[in-house]
Tab-separated table of C-alpha atoms and ligand atoms in Angstrom:
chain	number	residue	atom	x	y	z
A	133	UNK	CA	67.478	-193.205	-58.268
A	134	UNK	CA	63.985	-193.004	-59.903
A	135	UNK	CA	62.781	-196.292	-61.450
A	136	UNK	CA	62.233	-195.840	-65.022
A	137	UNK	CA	59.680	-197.680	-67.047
A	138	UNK	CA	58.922	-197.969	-71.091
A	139	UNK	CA	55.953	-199.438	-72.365
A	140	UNK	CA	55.798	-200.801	-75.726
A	141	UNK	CA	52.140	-200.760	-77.678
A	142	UNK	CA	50.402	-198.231	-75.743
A	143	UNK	CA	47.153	-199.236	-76.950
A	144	UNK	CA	44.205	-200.268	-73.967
A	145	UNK	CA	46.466	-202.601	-72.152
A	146	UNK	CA	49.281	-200.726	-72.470
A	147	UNK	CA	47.602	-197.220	-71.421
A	148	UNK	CA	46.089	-199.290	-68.591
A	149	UNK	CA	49.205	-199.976	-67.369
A	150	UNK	CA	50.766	-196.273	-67.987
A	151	UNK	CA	47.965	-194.511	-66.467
A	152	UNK	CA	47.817	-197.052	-63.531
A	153	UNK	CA	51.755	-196.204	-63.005
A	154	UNK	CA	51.011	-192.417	-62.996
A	155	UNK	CA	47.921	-192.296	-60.491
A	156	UNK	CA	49.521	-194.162	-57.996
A	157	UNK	CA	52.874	-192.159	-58.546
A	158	UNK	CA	55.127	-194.901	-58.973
A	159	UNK	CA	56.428	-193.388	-61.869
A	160	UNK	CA	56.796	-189.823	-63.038
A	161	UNK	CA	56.057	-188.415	-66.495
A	162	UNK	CA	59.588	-187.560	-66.873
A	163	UNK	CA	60.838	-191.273	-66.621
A	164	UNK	CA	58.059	-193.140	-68.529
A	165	UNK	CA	58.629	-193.796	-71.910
A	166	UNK	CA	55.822	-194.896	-74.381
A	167	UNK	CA	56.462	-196.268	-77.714
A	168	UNK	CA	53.629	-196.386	-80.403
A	169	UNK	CA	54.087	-197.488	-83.607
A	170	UNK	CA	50.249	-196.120	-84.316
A	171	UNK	CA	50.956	-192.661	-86.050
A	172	UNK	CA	47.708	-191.313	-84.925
A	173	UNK	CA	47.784	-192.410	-81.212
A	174	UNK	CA	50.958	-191.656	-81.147
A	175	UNK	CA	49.787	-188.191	-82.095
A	176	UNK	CA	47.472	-188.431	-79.526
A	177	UNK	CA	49.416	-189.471	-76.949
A	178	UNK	CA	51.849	-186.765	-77.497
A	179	UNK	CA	49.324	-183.962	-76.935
A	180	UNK	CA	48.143	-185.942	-73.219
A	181	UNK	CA	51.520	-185.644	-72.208
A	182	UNK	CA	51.391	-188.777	-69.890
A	183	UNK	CA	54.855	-189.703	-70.550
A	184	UNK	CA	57.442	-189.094	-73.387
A	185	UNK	CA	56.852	-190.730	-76.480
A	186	UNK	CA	58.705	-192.218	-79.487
A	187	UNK	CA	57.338	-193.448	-82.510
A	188	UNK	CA	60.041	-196.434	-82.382
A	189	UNK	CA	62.326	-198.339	-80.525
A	190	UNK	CA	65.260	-196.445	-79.633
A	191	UNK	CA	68.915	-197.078	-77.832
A	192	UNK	CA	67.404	-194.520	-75.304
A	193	UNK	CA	65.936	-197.982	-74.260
A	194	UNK	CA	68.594	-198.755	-72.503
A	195	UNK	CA	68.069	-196.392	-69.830
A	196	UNK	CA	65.340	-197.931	-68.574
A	197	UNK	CA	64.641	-200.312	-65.828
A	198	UNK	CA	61.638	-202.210	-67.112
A	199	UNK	CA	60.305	-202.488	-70.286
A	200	UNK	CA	57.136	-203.800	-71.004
A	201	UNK	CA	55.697	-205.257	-73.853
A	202	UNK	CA	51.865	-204.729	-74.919
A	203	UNK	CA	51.844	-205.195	-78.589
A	204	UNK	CA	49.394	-207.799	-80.480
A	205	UNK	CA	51.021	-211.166	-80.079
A	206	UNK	CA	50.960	-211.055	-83.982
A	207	UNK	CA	53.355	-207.851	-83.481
A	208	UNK	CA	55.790	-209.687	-81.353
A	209	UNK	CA	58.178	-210.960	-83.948
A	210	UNK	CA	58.558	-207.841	-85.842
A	211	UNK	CA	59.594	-205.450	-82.566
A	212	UNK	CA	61.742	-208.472	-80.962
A	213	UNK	CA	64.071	-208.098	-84.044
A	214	UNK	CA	64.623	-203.987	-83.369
A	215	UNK	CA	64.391	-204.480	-79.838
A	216	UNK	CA	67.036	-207.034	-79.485
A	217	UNK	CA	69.934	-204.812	-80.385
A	218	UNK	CA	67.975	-201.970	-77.384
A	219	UNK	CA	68.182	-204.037	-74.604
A	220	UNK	CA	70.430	-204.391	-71.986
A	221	UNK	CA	71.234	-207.029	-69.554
A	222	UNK	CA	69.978	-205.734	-66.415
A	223	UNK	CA	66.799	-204.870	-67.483
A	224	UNK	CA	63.424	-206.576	-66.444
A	225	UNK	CA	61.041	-207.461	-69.565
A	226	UNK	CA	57.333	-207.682	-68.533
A	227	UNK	CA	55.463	-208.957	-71.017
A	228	UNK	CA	51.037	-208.976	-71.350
A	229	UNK	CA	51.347	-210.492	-74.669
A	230	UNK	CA	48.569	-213.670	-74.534
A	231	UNK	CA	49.724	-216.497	-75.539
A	232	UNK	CA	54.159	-215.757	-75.784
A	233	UNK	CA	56.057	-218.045	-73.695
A	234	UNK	CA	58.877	-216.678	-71.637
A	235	UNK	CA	61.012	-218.987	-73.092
A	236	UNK	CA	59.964	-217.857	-76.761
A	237	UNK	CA	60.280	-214.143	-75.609
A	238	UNK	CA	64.010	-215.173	-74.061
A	239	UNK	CA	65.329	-216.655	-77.324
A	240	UNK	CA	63.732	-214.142	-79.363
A	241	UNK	CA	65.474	-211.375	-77.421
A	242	UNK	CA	68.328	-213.036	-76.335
A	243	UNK	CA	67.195	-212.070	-72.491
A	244	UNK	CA	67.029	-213.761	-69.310
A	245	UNK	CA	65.186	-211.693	-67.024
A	246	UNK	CA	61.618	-211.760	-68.429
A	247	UNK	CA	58.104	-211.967	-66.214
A	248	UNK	CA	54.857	-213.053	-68.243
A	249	UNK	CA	51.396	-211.330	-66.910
A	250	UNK	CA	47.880	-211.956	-67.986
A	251	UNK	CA	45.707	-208.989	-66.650
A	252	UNK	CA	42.039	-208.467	-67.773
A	253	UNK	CA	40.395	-204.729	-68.904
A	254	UNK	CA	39.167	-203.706	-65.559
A	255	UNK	CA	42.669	-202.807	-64.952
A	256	UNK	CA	41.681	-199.689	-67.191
A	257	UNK	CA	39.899	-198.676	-63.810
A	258	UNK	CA	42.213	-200.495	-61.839
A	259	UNK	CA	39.794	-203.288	-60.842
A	260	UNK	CA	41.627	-205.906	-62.530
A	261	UNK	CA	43.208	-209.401	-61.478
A	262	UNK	CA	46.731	-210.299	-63.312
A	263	UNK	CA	48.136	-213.454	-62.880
A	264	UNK	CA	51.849	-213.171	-63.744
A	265	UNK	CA	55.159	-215.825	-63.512
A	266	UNK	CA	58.728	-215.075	-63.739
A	267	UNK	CA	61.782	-216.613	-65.496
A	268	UNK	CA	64.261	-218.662	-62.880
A	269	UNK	CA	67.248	-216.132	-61.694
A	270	UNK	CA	64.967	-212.596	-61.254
A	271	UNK	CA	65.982	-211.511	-57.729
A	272	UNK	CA	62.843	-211.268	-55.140
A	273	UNK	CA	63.116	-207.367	-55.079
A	274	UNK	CA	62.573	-207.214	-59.167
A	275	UNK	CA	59.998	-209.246	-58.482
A	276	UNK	CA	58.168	-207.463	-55.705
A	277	UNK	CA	58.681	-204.080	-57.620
A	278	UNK	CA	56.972	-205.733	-60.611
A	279	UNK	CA	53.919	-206.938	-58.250
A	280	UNK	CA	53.296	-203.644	-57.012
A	281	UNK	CA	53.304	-201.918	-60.399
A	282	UNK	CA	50.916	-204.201	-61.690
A	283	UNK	CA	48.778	-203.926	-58.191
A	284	UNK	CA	47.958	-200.590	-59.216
A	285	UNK	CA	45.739	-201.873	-62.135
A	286	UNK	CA	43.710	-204.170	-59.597
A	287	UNK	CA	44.958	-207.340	-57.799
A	288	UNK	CA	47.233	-209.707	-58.975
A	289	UNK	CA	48.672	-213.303	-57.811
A	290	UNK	CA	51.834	-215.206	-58.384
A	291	UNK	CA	51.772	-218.506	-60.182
A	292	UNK	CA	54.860	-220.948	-60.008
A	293	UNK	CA	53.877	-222.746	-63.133
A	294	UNK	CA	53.536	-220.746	-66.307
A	295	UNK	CA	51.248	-223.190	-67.735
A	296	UNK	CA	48.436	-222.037	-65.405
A	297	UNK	CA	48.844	-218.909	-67.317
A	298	UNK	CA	46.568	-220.598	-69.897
A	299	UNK	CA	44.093	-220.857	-67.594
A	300	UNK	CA	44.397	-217.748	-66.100
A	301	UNK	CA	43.801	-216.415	-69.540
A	302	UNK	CA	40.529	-218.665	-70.066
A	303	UNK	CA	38.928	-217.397	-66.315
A	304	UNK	CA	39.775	-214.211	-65.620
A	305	UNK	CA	41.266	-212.569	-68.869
A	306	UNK	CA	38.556	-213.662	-70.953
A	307	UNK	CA	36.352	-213.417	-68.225
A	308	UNK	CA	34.925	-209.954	-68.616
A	309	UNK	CA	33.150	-211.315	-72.386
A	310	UNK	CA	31.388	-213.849	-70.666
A	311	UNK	CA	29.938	-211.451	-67.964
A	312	UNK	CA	29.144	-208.778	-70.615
A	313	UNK	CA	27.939	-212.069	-72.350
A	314	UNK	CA	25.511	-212.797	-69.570
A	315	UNK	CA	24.253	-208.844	-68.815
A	316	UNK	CA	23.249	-208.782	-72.313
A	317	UNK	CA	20.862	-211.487	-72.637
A	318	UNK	CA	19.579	-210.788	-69.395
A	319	UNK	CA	18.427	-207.159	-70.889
A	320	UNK	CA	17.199	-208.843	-74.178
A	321	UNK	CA	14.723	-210.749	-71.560
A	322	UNK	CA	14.002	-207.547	-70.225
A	323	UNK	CA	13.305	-206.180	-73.892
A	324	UNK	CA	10.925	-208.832	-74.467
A	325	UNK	CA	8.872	-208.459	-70.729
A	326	UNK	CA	8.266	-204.837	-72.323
A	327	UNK	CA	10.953	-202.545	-70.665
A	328	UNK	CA	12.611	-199.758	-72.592
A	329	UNK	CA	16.465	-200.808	-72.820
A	330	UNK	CA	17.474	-197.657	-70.102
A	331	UNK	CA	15.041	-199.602	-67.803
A	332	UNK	CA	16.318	-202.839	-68.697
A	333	UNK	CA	19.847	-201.887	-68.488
A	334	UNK	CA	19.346	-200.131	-65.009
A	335	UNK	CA	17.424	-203.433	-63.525
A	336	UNK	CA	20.029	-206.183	-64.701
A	337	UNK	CA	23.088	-203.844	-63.941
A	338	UNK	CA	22.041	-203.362	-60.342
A	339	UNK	CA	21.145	-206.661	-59.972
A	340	UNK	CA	24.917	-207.835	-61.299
A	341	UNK	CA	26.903	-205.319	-58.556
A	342	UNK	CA	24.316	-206.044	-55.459
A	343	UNK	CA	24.232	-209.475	-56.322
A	344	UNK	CA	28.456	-209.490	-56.661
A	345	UNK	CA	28.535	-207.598	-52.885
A	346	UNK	CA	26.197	-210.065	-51.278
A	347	UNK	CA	28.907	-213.030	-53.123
A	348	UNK	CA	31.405	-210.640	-50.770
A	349	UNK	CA	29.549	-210.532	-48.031
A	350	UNK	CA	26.865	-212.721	-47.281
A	351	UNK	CA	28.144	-215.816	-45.310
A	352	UNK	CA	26.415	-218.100	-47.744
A	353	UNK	CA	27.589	-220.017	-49.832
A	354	UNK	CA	26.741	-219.902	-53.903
A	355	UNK	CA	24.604	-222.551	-53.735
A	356	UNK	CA	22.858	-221.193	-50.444
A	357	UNK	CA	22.523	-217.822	-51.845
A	358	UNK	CA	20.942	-219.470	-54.742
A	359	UNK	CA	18.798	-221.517	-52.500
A	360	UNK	CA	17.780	-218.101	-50.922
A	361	UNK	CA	16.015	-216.410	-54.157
A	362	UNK	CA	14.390	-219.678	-55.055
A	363	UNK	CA	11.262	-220.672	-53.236
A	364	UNK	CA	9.319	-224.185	-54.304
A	365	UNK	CA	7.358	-223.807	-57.279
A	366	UNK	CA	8.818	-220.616	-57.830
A	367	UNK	CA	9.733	-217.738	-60.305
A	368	UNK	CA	13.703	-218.293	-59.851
A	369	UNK	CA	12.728	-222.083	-59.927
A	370	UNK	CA	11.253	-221.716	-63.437
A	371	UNK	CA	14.012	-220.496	-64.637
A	372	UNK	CA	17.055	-222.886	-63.249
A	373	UNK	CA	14.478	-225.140	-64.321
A	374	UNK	CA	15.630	-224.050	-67.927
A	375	UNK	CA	18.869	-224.030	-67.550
A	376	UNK	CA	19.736	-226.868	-66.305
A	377	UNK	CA	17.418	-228.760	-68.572
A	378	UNK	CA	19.659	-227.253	-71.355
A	379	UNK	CA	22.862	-227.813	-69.364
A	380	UNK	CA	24.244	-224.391	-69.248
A	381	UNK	CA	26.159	-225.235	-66.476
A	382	UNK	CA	28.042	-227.754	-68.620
A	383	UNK	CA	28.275	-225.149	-71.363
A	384	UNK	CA	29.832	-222.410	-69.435
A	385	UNK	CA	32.364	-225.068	-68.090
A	386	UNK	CA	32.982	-226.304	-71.590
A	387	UNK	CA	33.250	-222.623	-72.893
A	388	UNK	CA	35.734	-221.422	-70.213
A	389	UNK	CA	37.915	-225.196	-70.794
A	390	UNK	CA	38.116	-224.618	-74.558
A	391	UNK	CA	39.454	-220.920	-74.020
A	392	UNK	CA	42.076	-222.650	-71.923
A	393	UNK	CA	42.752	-225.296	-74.966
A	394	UNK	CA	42.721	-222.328	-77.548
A	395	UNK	CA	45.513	-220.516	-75.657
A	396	UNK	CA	47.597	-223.425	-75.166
A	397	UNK	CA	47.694	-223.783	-78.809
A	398	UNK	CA	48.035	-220.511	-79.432
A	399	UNK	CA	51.313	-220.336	-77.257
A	400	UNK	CA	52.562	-222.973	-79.432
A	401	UNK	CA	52.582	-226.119	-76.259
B	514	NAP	N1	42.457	-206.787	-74.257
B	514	NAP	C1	42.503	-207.720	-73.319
B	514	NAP	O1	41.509	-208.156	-72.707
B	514	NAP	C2	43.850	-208.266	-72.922
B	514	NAP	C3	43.963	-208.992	-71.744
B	514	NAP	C4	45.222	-209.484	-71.406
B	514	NAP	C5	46.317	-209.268	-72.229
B	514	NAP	N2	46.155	-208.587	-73.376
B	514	NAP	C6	47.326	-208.393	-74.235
B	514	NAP	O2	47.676	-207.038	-74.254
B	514	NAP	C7	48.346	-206.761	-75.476
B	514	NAP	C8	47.827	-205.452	-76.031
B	514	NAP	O3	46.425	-205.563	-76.268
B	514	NAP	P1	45.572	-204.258	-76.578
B	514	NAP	O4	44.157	-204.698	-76.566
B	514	NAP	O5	46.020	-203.134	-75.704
B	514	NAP	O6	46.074	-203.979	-78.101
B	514	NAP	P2	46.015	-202.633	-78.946
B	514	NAP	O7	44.973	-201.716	-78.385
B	514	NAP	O8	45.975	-203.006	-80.389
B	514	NAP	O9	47.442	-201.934	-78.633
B	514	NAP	C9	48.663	-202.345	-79.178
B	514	NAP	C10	49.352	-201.117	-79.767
B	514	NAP	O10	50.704	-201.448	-80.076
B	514	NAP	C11	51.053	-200.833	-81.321
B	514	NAP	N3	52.232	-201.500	-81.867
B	514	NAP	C12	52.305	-202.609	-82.667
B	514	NAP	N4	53.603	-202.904	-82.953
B	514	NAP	C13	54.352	-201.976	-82.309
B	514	NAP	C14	55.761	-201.747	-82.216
B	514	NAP	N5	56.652	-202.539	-82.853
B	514	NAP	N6	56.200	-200.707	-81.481
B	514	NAP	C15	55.328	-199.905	-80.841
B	514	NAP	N7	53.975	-200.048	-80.906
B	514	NAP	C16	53.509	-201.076	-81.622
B	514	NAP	C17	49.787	-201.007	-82.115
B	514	NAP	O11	49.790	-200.174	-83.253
B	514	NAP	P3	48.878	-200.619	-84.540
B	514	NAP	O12	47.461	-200.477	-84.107
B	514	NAP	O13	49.273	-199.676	-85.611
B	514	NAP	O14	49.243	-202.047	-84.850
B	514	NAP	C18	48.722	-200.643	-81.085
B	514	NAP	O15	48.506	-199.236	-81.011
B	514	NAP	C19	48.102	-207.957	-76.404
B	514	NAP	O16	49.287	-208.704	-76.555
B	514	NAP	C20	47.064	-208.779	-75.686
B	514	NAP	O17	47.295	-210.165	-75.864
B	514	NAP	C21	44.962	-208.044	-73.735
């Protein structure tokens, strides 16, 4: 029998997901079922045909094997009411909501069997990394089905405890920002040396994905590779020089532990 899947909020996250599903044909059109409460997507998403879609939450629910939940956290209180009367028993929740708890999600919905995932937008080209955690009581086959729908958004690994979730969250799912963070300023620096932003853009993006390969594959490590573009008295020098004299190693530490704090009070712990 054909595993069926419903996503509900099929905004980037949870088109991500859908269109993940559908490349690697682990679902068909037929049996996935996405729910938008977004008149105009959902308009949208009608006319792309990439699965069938409902405006609402449904009993047809109940036909399907997973459902997975990719509204706004803010959103989560409003469809756990209407969903709780669609669910059945023997159905797997997978939830990307940040910050939800599985055991908030479980009361809400009166449901055991719910997995938690944080993935991160490269999964829109399926490049991302999801770290995910499952309620006690989901059998190891639910939970290796789950793994390798969400490996076809990227990578993912399992994490006993959920509250590494949290940090998960503050590395990798925030993680993108801080690298589009980084890329940006570089090509304001390139702005102000007197390059066009095309030429700017084109320098500091090839630098990012050579430099990322030779993290792959040189046998260095950071600190030797960093040792290897900075000579004595040097350009690279100069500018480590800066930074450390203004501590931005502390900063981006600081930055990435706060994130963590901020999503730990966020999920209420
Ligand atoms: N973006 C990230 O980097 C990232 C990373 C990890 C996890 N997440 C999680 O992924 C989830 C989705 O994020 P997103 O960026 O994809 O959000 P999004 O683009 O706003 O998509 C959510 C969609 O769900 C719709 N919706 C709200 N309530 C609904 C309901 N009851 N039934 C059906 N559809 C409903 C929304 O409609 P309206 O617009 O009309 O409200 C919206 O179209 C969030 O919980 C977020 O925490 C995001």
């Amino acid at each position: 029998m054909m595993f069926k899947i419903a996503i509900i909020g099929c905004g980037n996250m949870g088109m991500a997901f859908a269109r993940s599903f559908l490349q690697y044909d682990l679902v068909s059109r037929e049996n996935l079922l996405l729910v938008e409460k977004n008149k105009e997507r959902c308009t949208i998403l009608k006319s792309a045909k990439e699965g069938v879609v409902i405006h609402t939450v449904s009993p047809e629910l109940k036909t399907y094997d997973l459902i997975i939940l990719a509204v706004k956290p803010q959103d989560f209180d409003e469809l756990a009411t209407e969903l709780k009367e669609n669910i059945i028993d023997d159905q797997l929740i997978l939830s990307i909501m940040a910050g939800i708890t599985i055991k908030r999600i479980q009361e809400r919905l009166d449901h055991n069997a719910v997995i938690r995932a944080m993935p991160n937008t490269p999964a829109m080209l399926g490049m991302g990394i999801t770290g995910f955690t499952s309620a006690e009581g989901i059998s190891i086959a639910k939970l290796f089905k789950v793994e390798n729908l969400i490996n076809a958004t990227g990578r993912s690994i399992y994490l006993e405890d959920e509250k590494m979730l949290d940090a998960v969250t503050a590395l990798s799912g925030s993680g993108p920002a801080y690298f589009y963070y980084f890329v940006k300023h570089m090509i304001e620096a390139g702005r102000k040396m007197g390059f066009d932003e095309g030429t700017a853009q084109l320098l500091v993006k090839q630098t990012m994905l050579g430099a990322y390969h030779l993290i792959n594959n040189a046998e260095l490590s950071l600190d030797e590779l960093i040792a290897a573009v900075s000579s004595k008295g040097g350009t690279t020098e100069a500018a480590l020089r800066i930074f450390n004299q203004n501590q931005l190693n502390d900063i981006i530490e600081e930055g990435i532990l706060k994130a963590e704090m901020r999503s730990r009070e966020l999920s209420g712990q």
